[in-house]
XYZ file of C-alpha atoms in Angstrom:
760
model
C -14.277 4.753 30.248
C -14.141 2.810 33.494
C -12.302 -0.457 33.951
C -15.601 -2.318 33.947
C -16.537 -0.751 30.627
C -13.271 -1.882 29.065
C -13.951 -5.406 30.331
C -17.405 -5.250 28.717
C -15.868 -4.134 25.411
C -13.416 -7.035 25.540
C -16.318 -9.425 26.166
C -18.191 -8.024 23.177
C -15.115 -8.376 20.970
C -14.634 -12.038 21.867
C -18.339 -12.795 21.677
C -18.336 -11.495 18.101
C -15.350 -13.677 17.165
C -16.409 -16.999 18.647
C -19.439 -19.252 18.458
C -20.527 -22.083 20.702
C -19.468 -25.529 19.416
C -22.080 -27.235 17.233
C -22.891 -30.721 16.069
C -21.850 -31.964 12.650
C -25.461 -31.734 11.436
C -25.735 -28.139 12.655
C -22.513 -27.313 10.839
C -23.842 -28.772 7.582
C -26.982 -26.647 7.942
C -24.778 -23.580 8.517
C -22.766 -24.385 5.381
C -25.896 -24.780 3.292
C -27.043 -21.365 4.522
C -23.634 -19.624 4.203
C -21.610 -21.733 1.750
C -18.433 -19.614 1.776
C -17.580 -20.703 5.339
C -16.647 -24.117 3.900
C -14.225 -22.672 1.323
C -10.992 -24.481 0.567
C -7.711 -22.727 1.413
C -6.979 -20.736 -1.752
C -10.610 -19.701 -2.143
C -10.821 -18.585 1.491
C -7.707 -16.443 1.062
C -9.170 -14.943 -2.110
C -12.499 -14.262 -0.357
C -10.708 -12.487 2.505
C -8.816 -10.221 0.085
C -11.885 -9.362 -1.981
C -14.045 -8.784 1.091
C -11.998 -5.707 2.041
C -12.964 -3.998 -1.245
C -10.909 -1.933 -3.674
C -9.894 1.657 -4.347
C -8.379 3.511 -7.299
C -4.729 4.618 -7.255
C -2.322 6.139 -9.761
C 0.996 4.318 -10.173
C 3.469 4.699 -13.011
C 1.076 7.313 -14.338
C -1.773 4.817 -14.767
C -5.020 4.506 -12.842
C -5.189 1.081 -11.210
C -7.631 -0.753 -9.002
C -6.052 -1.772 -5.705
C -7.272 -4.242 -3.103
C -7.671 -2.488 0.257
C -6.666 -5.721 1.998
C -3.051 -4.790 1.244
C -3.495 -1.425 2.977
C -3.685 -3.371 6.275
C -7.079 -1.792 7.049
C -7.714 -3.943 10.134
C -4.522 -2.671 11.753
C -4.924 1.044 10.943
C -2.508 0.714 8.036
C 0.522 -0.069 10.204
C 1.847 -2.698 7.798
C 0.330 -1.414 4.572
C 2.158 -2.340 1.387
C 2.848 0.886 -0.483
C 2.931 0.558 -4.243
C 3.571 -2.657 -6.220
C -0.147 -2.739 -7.021
C 0.381 -4.618 -10.284
C 2.400 -7.296 -8.468
C -0.298 -7.660 -5.824
C -3.033 -7.816 -8.457
C -1.106 -10.547 -10.268
C -0.807 -12.398 -6.953
C -4.593 -12.221 -6.545
C -5.101 -13.337 -10.144
C -2.950 -16.387 -9.406
C -5.022 -17.126 -6.321
C -8.173 -16.912 -8.419
C -6.797 -19.415 -10.938
C -5.570 -21.755 -8.210
C -8.864 -21.531 -6.307
C -10.805 -22.354 -9.456
C -8.450 -25.181 -10.391
C -7.615 -23.582 -13.711
C -4.252 -25.173 -14.395
C -2.187 -23.560 -11.637
C -2.945 -25.999 -8.815
C 0.628 -27.261 -8.758
C 2.123 -23.761 -8.503
C 3.941 -22.343 -5.494
C 3.637 -18.545 -5.444
C 7.078 -16.956 -5.226
C 7.441 -13.305 -4.191
C 10.924 -11.940 -4.795
C 12.486 -8.528 -4.388
C 15.286 -6.568 -2.707
C 15.029 -5.393 0.879
C 12.554 -2.663 1.840
C 10.144 -3.334 -1.033
C 7.148 -4.541 1.000
C 7.597 -8.318 1.183
C 7.604 -8.424 4.979
C 4.606 -6.108 5.024
C 2.774 -8.581 2.793
C 3.299 -11.333 5.346
C 1.946 -9.122 8.135
C -0.979 -7.988 5.978
C -1.890 -11.610 5.359
C -1.755 -12.420 9.064
C -3.726 -9.345 10.144
C -6.261 -9.582 7.339
C -6.981 -13.283 7.690
C -7.229 -13.028 11.467
C -9.807 -10.255 11.305
C -11.734 -11.785 8.411
C -12.077 -15.021 10.403
C -13.866 -13.056 13.126
C -16.665 -12.042 10.755
C -19.806 -14.160 10.200
C -19.004 -14.752 6.527
C -15.340 -15.506 7.292
C -15.791 -18.072 10.048
C -13.254 -20.915 9.959
C -14.159 -24.277 11.490
C -12.459 -27.466 12.565
C -13.359 -30.575 14.590
C -12.667 -31.791 18.095
C -13.064 -35.284 19.500
C -14.103 -36.959 22.732
C -13.682 -40.725 23.102
C -14.656 -40.902 26.762
C -17.490 -43.310 27.387
C -16.976 -45.267 24.188
C -15.340 -48.114 26.030
C -11.810 -49.359 25.803
C -8.754 -47.304 26.791
C -9.949 -43.701 26.978
C -6.399 -42.434 27.471
C -5.680 -43.078 23.806
C -6.746 -39.490 23.131
C -4.473 -37.908 25.729
C -0.886 -36.767 25.844
C -0.380 -38.630 29.128
C -2.362 -40.446 31.785
C -4.458 -37.526 33.107
C -8.046 -38.384 33.957
C -10.596 -37.425 31.303
C -13.748 -35.674 32.338
C -16.053 -32.930 31.070
C -14.365 -30.298 28.830
C -10.969 -31.833 29.463
C -12.129 -34.803 27.430
C -12.216 -32.792 24.176
C -9.211 -32.690 21.853
C -9.089 -30.443 18.820
C -7.589 -31.481 15.519
C -4.006 -30.163 15.721
C -3.988 -29.307 12.010
C -7.361 -27.532 11.663
C -9.024 -30.447 9.838
C -11.953 -29.376 7.652
C -15.214 -30.672 9.195
C -16.463 -32.013 5.852
C -13.508 -34.434 5.660
C -15.355 -36.505 8.287
C -17.866 -37.592 5.624
C -17.239 -40.534 3.280
C -16.134 -39.321 -0.143
C -19.359 -40.187 -1.999
C -21.570 -38.434 0.575
C -19.215 -35.435 0.663
C -19.364 -35.128 -3.129
C -23.176 -34.936 -3.092
C -23.126 -32.480 -0.208
C -20.621 -30.204 -1.982
C -22.684 -30.330 -5.163
C -25.653 -28.931 -3.231
C -23.468 -26.378 -1.450
C -22.029 -25.107 -4.740
C -25.491 -24.778 -6.248
C -26.265 -22.333 -3.443
C -22.937 -20.549 -3.692
C -23.159 -17.115 -5.309
C -19.717 -17.408 -6.866
C -18.116 -18.720 -10.047
C -15.445 -20.592 -8.059
C -16.846 -23.828 -6.588
C -15.793 -25.056 -3.156
C -13.519 -28.108 -3.107
C -12.859 -30.268 -0.042
C -10.495 -33.055 -1.043
C -8.458 -35.429 1.063
C -9.092 -37.363 4.254
C -9.156 -36.639 7.960
C -5.830 -35.755 9.503
C -3.989 -38.641 11.224
C -4.828 -37.404 14.729
C -8.559 -37.257 13.948
C -8.425 -40.507 11.985
C -7.042 -42.267 15.063
C -9.982 -41.000 17.111
C -12.487 -41.890 14.403
C -11.081 -45.405 13.991
C -11.014 -45.959 17.738
C -14.660 -44.928 18.109
C -15.728 -46.922 15.074
C -14.039 -50.032 16.459
C -15.689 -49.655 19.854
C -19.179 -49.257 18.392
C -18.668 -52.094 15.928
C -17.785 -54.359 18.844
C -20.996 -53.254 20.534
C -22.993 -54.208 17.440
C -23.957 -50.673 16.479
C -25.475 -50.596 12.989
C -25.461 -46.820 12.351
C -21.720 -46.475 12.786
C -21.279 -42.990 11.276
C -24.059 -41.558 13.450
C -22.576 -43.225 16.518
C -19.037 -42.016 15.840
C -20.084 -38.448 14.993
C -22.738 -37.979 17.642
C -22.372 -34.677 19.572
C -20.909 -36.477 22.584
C -17.918 -37.577 20.460
C -17.571 -35.037 17.669
C -18.312 -31.347 17.568
C -17.463 -28.538 15.215
C -15.954 -25.344 16.587
C -14.835 -22.129 14.974
C -11.375 -20.742 15.513
C -9.757 -17.383 14.897
C -7.072 -17.700 12.252
C -3.588 -16.804 13.455
C -0.001 -17.949 13.185
C -0.056 -21.599 14.203
C -3.781 -21.975 13.539
C -4.361 -21.848 9.807
C -1.238 -19.792 9.070
C 2.169 -21.411 9.057
C 5.229 -19.161 8.928
C 8.687 -20.670 8.495
C 11.168 -18.010 9.582
C 14.741 -17.675 8.383
C 16.121 -18.693 11.797
C 13.977 -21.836 12.191
C 16.047 -25.016 12.403
C 15.561 -28.780 12.268
C 15.414 -31.540 9.726
C 13.279 -30.963 6.628
C 10.535 -33.162 8.128
C 10.565 -31.255 11.423
C 10.291 -27.934 9.641
C 7.553 -29.198 7.315
C 5.206 -31.199 9.533
C 6.701 -31.696 12.996
C 8.377 -34.517 14.940
C 7.603 -37.623 16.964
C 7.388 -37.230 20.740
C 9.083 -40.447 21.755
C 7.901 -40.339 25.346
C 4.307 -40.250 24.150
C 4.837 -43.283 21.934
C 5.362 -45.344 25.074
C 2.307 -43.864 26.802
C -0.231 -44.234 24.002
C -1.819 -47.480 22.906
C -0.492 -47.728 19.343
C -1.479 -51.322 18.726
C 1.977 -52.212 17.512
C 2.671 -49.114 15.434
C 3.444 -45.439 15.846
C 0.440 -43.498 17.109
C -0.088 -40.252 15.124
C -1.382 -38.636 18.321
C 2.215 -38.748 19.549
C 3.275 -36.365 16.781
C 3.969 -32.695 17.546
C 2.349 -31.208 14.381
C 4.390 -28.027 14.853
C 5.806 -27.917 11.313
C 4.902 -25.143 8.901
C 2.505 -27.271 6.820
C 0.715 -28.504 9.929
C 0.231 -24.972 11.225
C -0.837 -23.685 7.810
C -3.139 -26.557 6.944
C -6.561 -25.247 5.995
C -5.322 -21.868 4.757
C -1.814 -20.478 4.239
C 1.822 -21.603 4.424
C 4.571 -18.994 4.098
C 8.292 -19.708 3.832
C 10.006 -16.469 4.794
C 13.497 -15.652 3.503
C 13.315 -18.791 1.394
C 17.011 -18.689 0.461
C 17.703 -19.892 4.020
C 15.469 -22.927 3.371
C 16.487 -23.797 -0.184
C 16.933 -27.437 0.869
C 13.300 -27.507 1.928
C 11.879 -26.249 -1.358
C 12.568 -29.530 -3.123
C 10.700 -31.349 -0.327
C 7.732 -29.079 -1.056
C 7.830 -30.057 -4.711
C 4.920 -32.496 -4.703
C 2.819 -30.923 -1.968
C 0.799 -28.723 -4.379
C 0.470 -31.637 -6.827
C -0.547 -34.353 -4.419
C -1.822 -32.297 -1.450
C -0.145 -34.865 0.744
C 2.856 -35.077 3.069
C 4.346 -37.970 5.051
C 4.691 -38.070 8.837
C 6.307 -41.463 8.641
C 6.639 -44.300 6.177
C 3.209 -45.638 6.998
C 1.443 -42.456 8.026
C 0.642 -39.545 5.737
C -1.410 -36.361 5.981
C -3.537 -34.662 3.348
C -2.834 -30.954 3.198
C -5.000 -28.073 1.982
C -2.877 -24.951 2.086
C -1.785 -22.129 -0.194
C 1.993 -22.151 -0.486
C 3.807 -18.801 -0.664
C 7.570 -18.347 -0.526
C 9.266 -14.985 0.005
C 12.883 -14.289 -0.845
C 15.542 -11.778 -1.753
C 17.120 -12.077 -5.231
C 19.830 -14.417 -3.872
C 17.412 -17.374 -4.008
C 17.289 -17.120 -7.784
C 21.067 -17.437 -7.905
C 20.837 -20.673 -5.903
C 18.097 -22.031 -8.145
C 20.144 -21.277 -11.268
C 23.428 -22.797 -10.080
C 22.870 -25.846 -12.333
C 21.298 -23.937 -15.241
C 24.293 -24.658 -17.480
C 23.381 -28.355 -17.341
C 20.172 -27.545 -19.253
C 18.093 -30.729 -19.451
C 20.057 -32.289 -16.570
C 19.309 -29.442 -14.154
C 18.140 -31.165 -10.922
C 16.198 -28.046 -9.899
C 14.276 -27.763 -13.153
C 11.102 -29.389 -11.781
C 11.121 -27.061 -8.785
C 11.596 -23.949 -10.918
C 8.713 -25.028 -13.135
C 6.394 -25.051 -10.122
C 7.446 -21.615 -8.842
C 5.208 -18.787 -10.046
C 7.387 -15.714 -9.612
C 6.239 -12.164 -8.834
C 8.858 -9.451 -8.352
C 8.492 -6.649 -5.836
C 10.392 -3.539 -6.889
C 11.403 -0.292 -5.280
C 8.717 2.391 -5.390
C 8.733 4.653 -8.430
C 5.989 7.011 -7.210
C 6.999 10.146 -5.347
C 3.866 10.251 -3.183
C 4.252 6.608 -2.118
C 7.934 7.049 -1.317
C 7.195 10.216 0.690
C 4.551 8.333 2.633
C 6.907 5.405 3.230
C 9.711 7.684 4.397
C 7.393 9.418 6.864
C 6.399 5.986 8.180
C 10.044 5.046 8.618
C 10.774 8.236 10.568
C 7.602 8.395 12.684
C 4.733 6.272 13.934
C 2.404 7.437 11.168
C 0.345 4.534 9.821
C -2.630 6.051 7.970
C -2.755 5.179 4.276
C -3.049 8.229 2.034
C -6.217 8.078 -0.022
C -6.632 11.578 -1.492
C -9.549 12.749 -3.573
C -7.488 15.150 -5.709
C -3.880 15.613 -6.782
C -3.795 19.010 -5.033
C -4.558 17.277 -1.739
C -1.868 14.670 -2.336
C 0.685 17.321 -3.339
C 0.057 19.130 -0.051
C 0.770 15.952 1.919
C 3.974 15.300 -0.041
C 5.304 18.794 0.694
C 4.281 18.989 4.347
C 6.894 19.613 7.039
C 7.586 16.989 9.676
C 8.373 17.448 13.350
C 10.289 14.712 15.181
C 11.137 14.522 18.866
C 14.807 13.600 19.332
C 16.395 12.658 22.665
C 20.038 13.335 23.431
C 22.401 11.419 25.719
C 20.873 12.924 28.860
C 17.363 12.040 27.637
C 16.436 15.650 26.927
C 13.792 15.798 24.204
C 14.241 18.317 21.402
C 11.758 18.994 18.631
C 13.514 18.854 15.260
C 11.791 20.124 12.119
C 12.113 18.802 8.611
C 11.160 21.943 6.700
C 8.515 21.892 3.960
C 9.769 20.011 0.851
C 12.450 18.154 2.884
C 10.666 14.793 2.931
C 9.636 15.483 -0.664
C 13.232 16.088 -1.707
C 14.542 12.906 -0.054
C 11.721 10.832 -1.517
C 12.168 12.342 -4.976
C 15.906 11.661 -4.943
C 15.297 8.012 -4.008
C 12.711 7.644 -6.804
C 14.910 9.354 -9.389
C 17.760 6.961 -8.531
C 15.463 4.023 -9.425
C 14.288 5.164 -12.837
C 15.643 4.003 -16.165
C 17.427 6.988 -17.723
C 17.565 5.401 -21.165
C 13.836 5.581 -21.867
C 12.971 9.269 -21.473
C 11.241 11.315 -24.193
C 13.193 14.227 -25.646
C 12.881 17.367 -23.576
C 12.160 15.579 -20.290
C 14.450 14.621 -17.430
C 14.266 12.060 -14.630
C 12.320 14.403 -12.359
C 9.730 14.864 -15.115
C 9.502 11.091 -15.430
C 9.003 10.760 -11.668
C 6.223 13.375 -11.718
C 4.531 11.677 -14.664
C 4.614 8.343 -12.829
C 3.079 9.990 -9.762
C 0.294 12.168 -11.140
C 0.076 11.109 -14.761
C 0.616 14.507 -16.420
C 2.839 17.585 -16.698
C 1.950 21.230 -17.329
C 3.652 22.726 -20.381
C 2.762 26.364 -20.024
C -1.020 26.476 -19.962
C -1.388 23.001 -21.418
C -1.807 19.803 -19.470
C 0.011 16.952 -21.242
C -0.861 13.426 -20.107
C 1.620 10.586 -19.813
C 0.051 8.860 -22.831
C 0.967 11.860 -24.981
C 4.652 11.407 -24.111
C 4.610 7.749 -25.137
C 6.287 6.942 -21.827
C 6.030 3.438 -20.392
C 7.683 1.577 -17.536
C 10.692 -0.578 -18.334
C 12.220 -3.593 -16.611
C 14.857 -1.247 -15.162
C 12.371 1.031 -13.371
C 12.422 0.148 -9.672
C 14.880 -2.707 -10.172
C 17.661 -0.953 -8.262
C 18.333 2.402 -6.625
C 18.573 4.064 -3.217
C 16.480 2.128 -0.638
C 14.289 3.974 1.837
C 16.198 2.467 4.760
C 19.407 4.189 3.639
C 17.668 7.575 3.352
C 15.980 7.045 6.722
C 19.316 6.346 8.413
C 20.927 9.430 6.857
C 18.101 11.643 8.138
C 18.250 10.004 11.566
C 21.966 10.812 11.778
C 21.322 14.428 10.746
C 18.656 14.791 13.419
C 21.238 13.945 16.087
C 23.943 16.296 14.814
C 24.556 19.828 16.138
C 22.500 22.176 13.998
C 25.234 24.795 13.613
C 27.055 22.472 11.237
C 24.437 23.291 8.611
C 23.580 26.937 9.399
C 26.379 28.390 11.550
C 25.581 31.995 10.659
C 21.948 31.899 11.737
C 20.283 32.148 15.136
C 18.050 29.301 13.978
C 18.112 25.813 15.494
C 16.564 22.426 14.961
C 15.683 22.748 11.268
C 16.685 20.361 8.479
C 16.369 21.838 5.006
C 15.990 19.939 1.723
C 19.544 20.754 0.640
C 20.916 19.440 3.975
C 19.327 16.045 3.370
C 20.130 15.876 -0.345
C 23.792 16.735 0.267
C 24.106 14.153 3.049
C 22.418 11.394 1.034
C 24.619 12.053 -2.005
C 27.826 12.399 0.022
C 27.271 9.119 1.847
C 26.761 6.989 -1.243
C 30.434 6.258 -1.903
C 31.010 5.011 1.660
C 27.832 2.908 1.939
C 28.618 -0.804 1.388
C 25.191 -1.385 -0.136
C 26.193 0.484 -3.333
C 28.822 -0.455 -5.894
C 31.246 2.204 -7.103
C 29.333 2.525 -10.365
C 25.989 2.875 -8.605
C 27.313 5.510 -6.203
C 28.700 7.576 -9.094
C 25.478 7.285 -11.093
C 23.236 8.272 -8.176
C 25.475 11.197 -7.172
C 25.054 12.687 -10.631
C 21.253 12.526 -10.394
C 21.022 14.768 -7.325
C 21.412 17.958 -9.399
C 18.052 17.670 -11.174
C 16.351 17.005 -7.837
C 17.968 20.060 -6.252
C 16.833 22.218 -9.155
C 13.249 20.996 -8.909
C 13.043 21.418 -5.137
C 14.506 24.910 -5.394
C 11.767 25.728 -7.902
C 9.172 24.543 -5.368
C 10.690 26.677 -2.619
C 10.962 29.635 -4.975
C 7.271 29.380 -5.853
C 6.336 29.279 -2.159
C 8.268 32.504 -1.577
C 6.755 34.169 -4.649
C 3.221 33.192 -3.662
C 3.795 34.472 -0.132
C 5.194 37.773 -1.437
C 2.239 38.262 -3.796
C -0.495 36.987 -1.504
C -2.142 40.384 -1.225
C -2.083 40.730 -5.009
C -3.585 37.311 -5.670
C -6.721 37.274 -7.762
C -9.635 36.090 -5.648
C -11.802 33.288 -7.017
C -14.883 35.507 -7.161
C -13.112 37.788 -9.663
C -11.995 34.790 -11.692
C -15.498 33.299 -11.731
C -16.933 36.642 -12.854
C -14.457 36.754 -15.742
C -15.367 33.203 -16.798
C -19.078 34.070 -16.767
C -18.508 37.120 -18.974
C -16.382 35.124 -21.445
C -19.073 32.456 -21.674
C -21.716 35.145 -22.256
C -19.446 36.790 -24.848
C -19.078 33.527 -26.737
C -22.850 32.911 -26.539
C -23.475 36.478 -27.699
C -26.337 36.573 -25.241
C -27.210 36.786 -21.592
C -26.488 33.750 -19.424
C -27.741 32.786 -15.990
C -25.094 32.195 -13.338
C -25.385 29.845 -10.337
C -26.950 32.635 -8.275
C -29.781 32.930 -10.801
C -28.539 36.313 -12.031
C -28.519 37.270 -15.715
C -25.033 38.150 -16.937
C -24.380 40.422 -19.962
C -20.870 40.240 -21.422
C -18.873 43.272 -20.227
C -15.974 43.990 -22.652
C -14.191 46.300 -20.171
C -14.174 43.764 -17.311
C -12.777 41.080 -19.602
C -10.120 43.452 -20.964
C -8.987 44.551 -17.479
C -8.743 40.949 -16.256
C -6.773 39.828 -19.310
C -4.288 42.699 -19.091
C -3.836 43.123 -15.326
C -4.349 39.619 -13.972
C -3.508 37.266 -16.802
C -0.723 39.489 -18.130
C -1.229 37.953 -21.565
C -2.153 41.109 -23.493
C -1.817 44.897 -23.461
C -3.736 47.859 -24.887
C -2.566 47.223 -28.443
C -4.614 44.015 -28.488
C -7.836 45.998 -28.132
C -9.638 48.586 -30.196
C -11.172 50.431 -27.299
C -12.613 47.498 -25.422
C -13.031 45.256 -28.460
C -10.534 42.370 -28.622
C -8.392 41.559 -31.626
C -8.071 38.085 -33.163
C -5.386 36.918 -30.686
C -7.629 37.703 -27.703
C -10.658 36.094 -29.327
C -8.617 32.983 -30.098
C -7.366 32.864 -26.490
C -10.897 33.112 -25.083
C -12.191 30.428 -27.422
C -9.341 27.924 -27.128
C -8.277 28.383 -23.525
C -11.523 29.252 -21.724
C -14.494 28.097 -23.788
C -12.940 24.747 -24.739
C -12.410 23.908 -21.073
C -15.980 24.967 -20.237
C -17.403 22.868 -23.061
C -15.402 19.870 -21.916
C -16.852 20.257 -18.433
C -20.358 20.697 -19.832
C -19.964 17.522 -21.889
C -18.834 15.581 -18.821
C -21.995 16.741 -17.052
C -24.303 16.376 -20.035
C -26.856 14.357 -18.032
C -27.131 17.101 -15.413
C -28.120 20.747 -15.462
C -24.949 22.644 -16.361
C -24.133 26.120 -15.065
C -20.930 28.037 -15.582
C -20.641 28.465 -11.826
C -20.375 24.689 -11.444
C -16.887 24.806 -12.951
C -13.909 24.864 -10.589
C -11.649 27.621 -12.017
C -8.627 25.413 -11.306
C -9.910 22.940 -13.890
C -9.089 25.501 -16.592
C -5.282 25.306 -16.939
C -4.675 28.947 -17.877
C -6.847 30.106 -14.964
C -5.198 27.685 -12.560
C -1.900 29.271 -13.523
C -3.009 32.806 -12.758
C -4.570 31.770 -9.458
C -1.282 30.728 -7.945
C 1.757 31.313 -10.136
C 3.973 34.387 -10.160
C 7.464 35.208 -11.374
C 10.097 37.784 -10.476
C 8.881 40.149 -13.177
C 5.637 40.364 -11.208
C 7.634 41.166 -8.050
C 9.715 43.813 -9.786
C 6.642 45.425 -11.308
C 4.734 45.396 -8.004
C 7.551 46.347 -5.580
C 9.774 48.814 -7.412
C 12.062 49.517 -4.429
C 12.592 45.879 -3.432
C 16.247 44.743 -3.153
C 16.754 40.959 -2.774
C 20.425 41.460 -1.872
C 19.285 43.111 1.393
C 17.002 40.237 2.414
C 19.211 38.774 5.165
C 19.322 42.066 7.109
C 17.108 44.635 5.381
C 17.382 48.249 6.601
C 14.443 49.163 8.767
C 11.722 51.231 7.169
C 12.541 50.016 3.662
C 10.162 48.288 1.298
C 12.403 45.199 1.499
C 12.001 45.045 5.308
C 8.227 45.431 5.108
C 7.957 42.856 2.317
C 10.143 40.359 4.189
C 8.040 40.582 7.351
C 4.858 40.071 5.339
C 6.358 37.236 3.295
C 7.536 35.228 6.319
C 4.140 35.618 7.988
C 2.424 34.420 4.827
C 4.749 31.411 4.473
C 3.868 30.332 7.999
C 0.151 30.793 7.395
C -0.116 29.480 3.840
C 2.376 26.595 3.739
C 2.927 25.519 7.371
C 6.474 26.843 7.577
C 7.767 27.699 11.017
C 9.430 31.077 11.486
C 12.810 29.346 11.375
C 12.205 27.324 8.210
C 10.567 30.325 6.509
C 13.667 32.393 7.280
C 16.034 29.730 5.975
C 14.000 28.998 2.858
C 13.530 32.646 1.898
C 17.246 33.366 2.435
C 18.199 30.464 0.199
C 15.828 31.626 -2.535
C 16.930 35.271 -2.340
C 20.604 34.324 -2.445
C 19.988 32.785 -5.866
C 17.634 35.528 -7.077
C 19.990 38.384 -6.197
C 22.529 37.094 -8.737
C 20.169 37.761 -11.617
C 18.070 40.601 -10.233
C 19.639 43.454 -12.163
């Protein structure tokens, strides 16, 4: 695009976000037409979250509905919160109760958790989401601005100095985003809101309580006094006429509807909460013998967040302030000075690490005399925990190592599994700024993520026969395969405990270990190979485990416990690498899906004892020989003794009925309202077929390649079957699983070194 075209796009973007100022009457008409634009703070925040929609995710082995708002959709997922869906849903449930006034009005929402659990991302999601929602027609946010010029008297009472007032310079916006409906007297406002709520298509009515902010009240009172002196009878109309009052929309951002109190912010409690007096302005403004609220800075967190959201970040640094916030949710009011107060409509959220709880409990032994008891009663606590889902941790780790921001939203587990196992290429610069491409081989990110997850799981609550890796897989996909059988998490009677995700290896530690490895000379890891710039799963796992005892973030007991858990992860990852090598070796022998589908059709016809019509409209007669050949050669489940000629014995019949037909009938039942054809079934949905489509063992290799010698794999003699098989295998690993030549070489060598021990 040309420069002019970019300018045009910027114009269009701003035009969509802003409206021309309107009169108070025009605003009321707009509210009656689109009631949600007048929503009070907690309801507006709830509307913004719900407007982004939901999606289904699997966490802790359960299917859950997740609000897309927390995926940071308006910012391409850059600050998406990964996991903690139940915590976020509980947060939204609290908002719904607060917005509806159902007994939680006095609550301050408290989000607690260790570092790197998503709390900071939540703050950014709120900022990004509310900003973008406020640019939409249904999310418009409005406030008032005043002009006292021409009303008589001292016009400079609206200024921050003695500058001349004329035209647009005469208008001064409410510094705390005052709600336009607070201009109306309470009885008129009540009737107006009653009509608005009748038109509102929502079960949560809009509430607009409180009075004008002190700045606006000063303008209102000044105008009212001038027109009363002039004998004006319709005072409200005179004060709020378009030449004095207009309603304008604003885009929500930090400082305008969102107040953020950072850990490093200083000042007295009053300065941090609402702002401070500007003493020079007190002398300039006509205060009529008292402090003029227009000489107040309004730069405190409640002033900035009035009308929507107030966040206290790293609340342990502002523990002294929390007691000052005690009555804000109750009374919706805060003092600027002894004689001047401000009504506040804001949703209070505090964010902290676990150390805040220790501060709040320092007087707990005093029981009824605990001075912090009232504060603790008002805090509604939600705990963020470390991720306990492999796929989420893998995604988070990739984000930490790269600039990837897209949120994974797969349609199938197979798709998600591919993303988890994918390799990763990172450009690393050395001291002379020379860029080198470093590869994290397939399964490397998976291994690091799995180790972190396994370190966070409660080892005491595991069903017999399972280990921590099994628990991690169940939490991620909701099932395990036991032979041909799929066993769901419910069948294991496995549930999350308070210990799951409460502690463990944080992603930041793993990220730093990998970053250090990326800058080390590669020959430290593979000195005997002419292969550079590849990190393997075992390189990362060894480095993470070895560094635990020296990392100050872990206690001695934690380091010992986590070191012991690396073995199960290594075994699982080796199994994944081993299967990749096996599949690549047997690629040419793989059963194609057309052959599998033909077998399924013949079994279905056999069970029906009649012809069936396949998806191509062809009539299929059961062929005993084709079924027998498939079951012996491809499934490997039976041999000639299971057949009398081509007729199956009881074991084969039972297999066909229980393993094939049952799965087909289940699929037919799921599609009972549609026309069902056997060809509609994905063969991978039948567990025993899914196994044969992509699972081999070393017996298959030995049977297929009689002269293969795994001990020769590193340097196979030319012209041997081992040399030919190795060349084919490496090519297939590159093509099938996105290995590079280097990582395929390293992975296959590692696998063969283990296989050669047991080959004979």
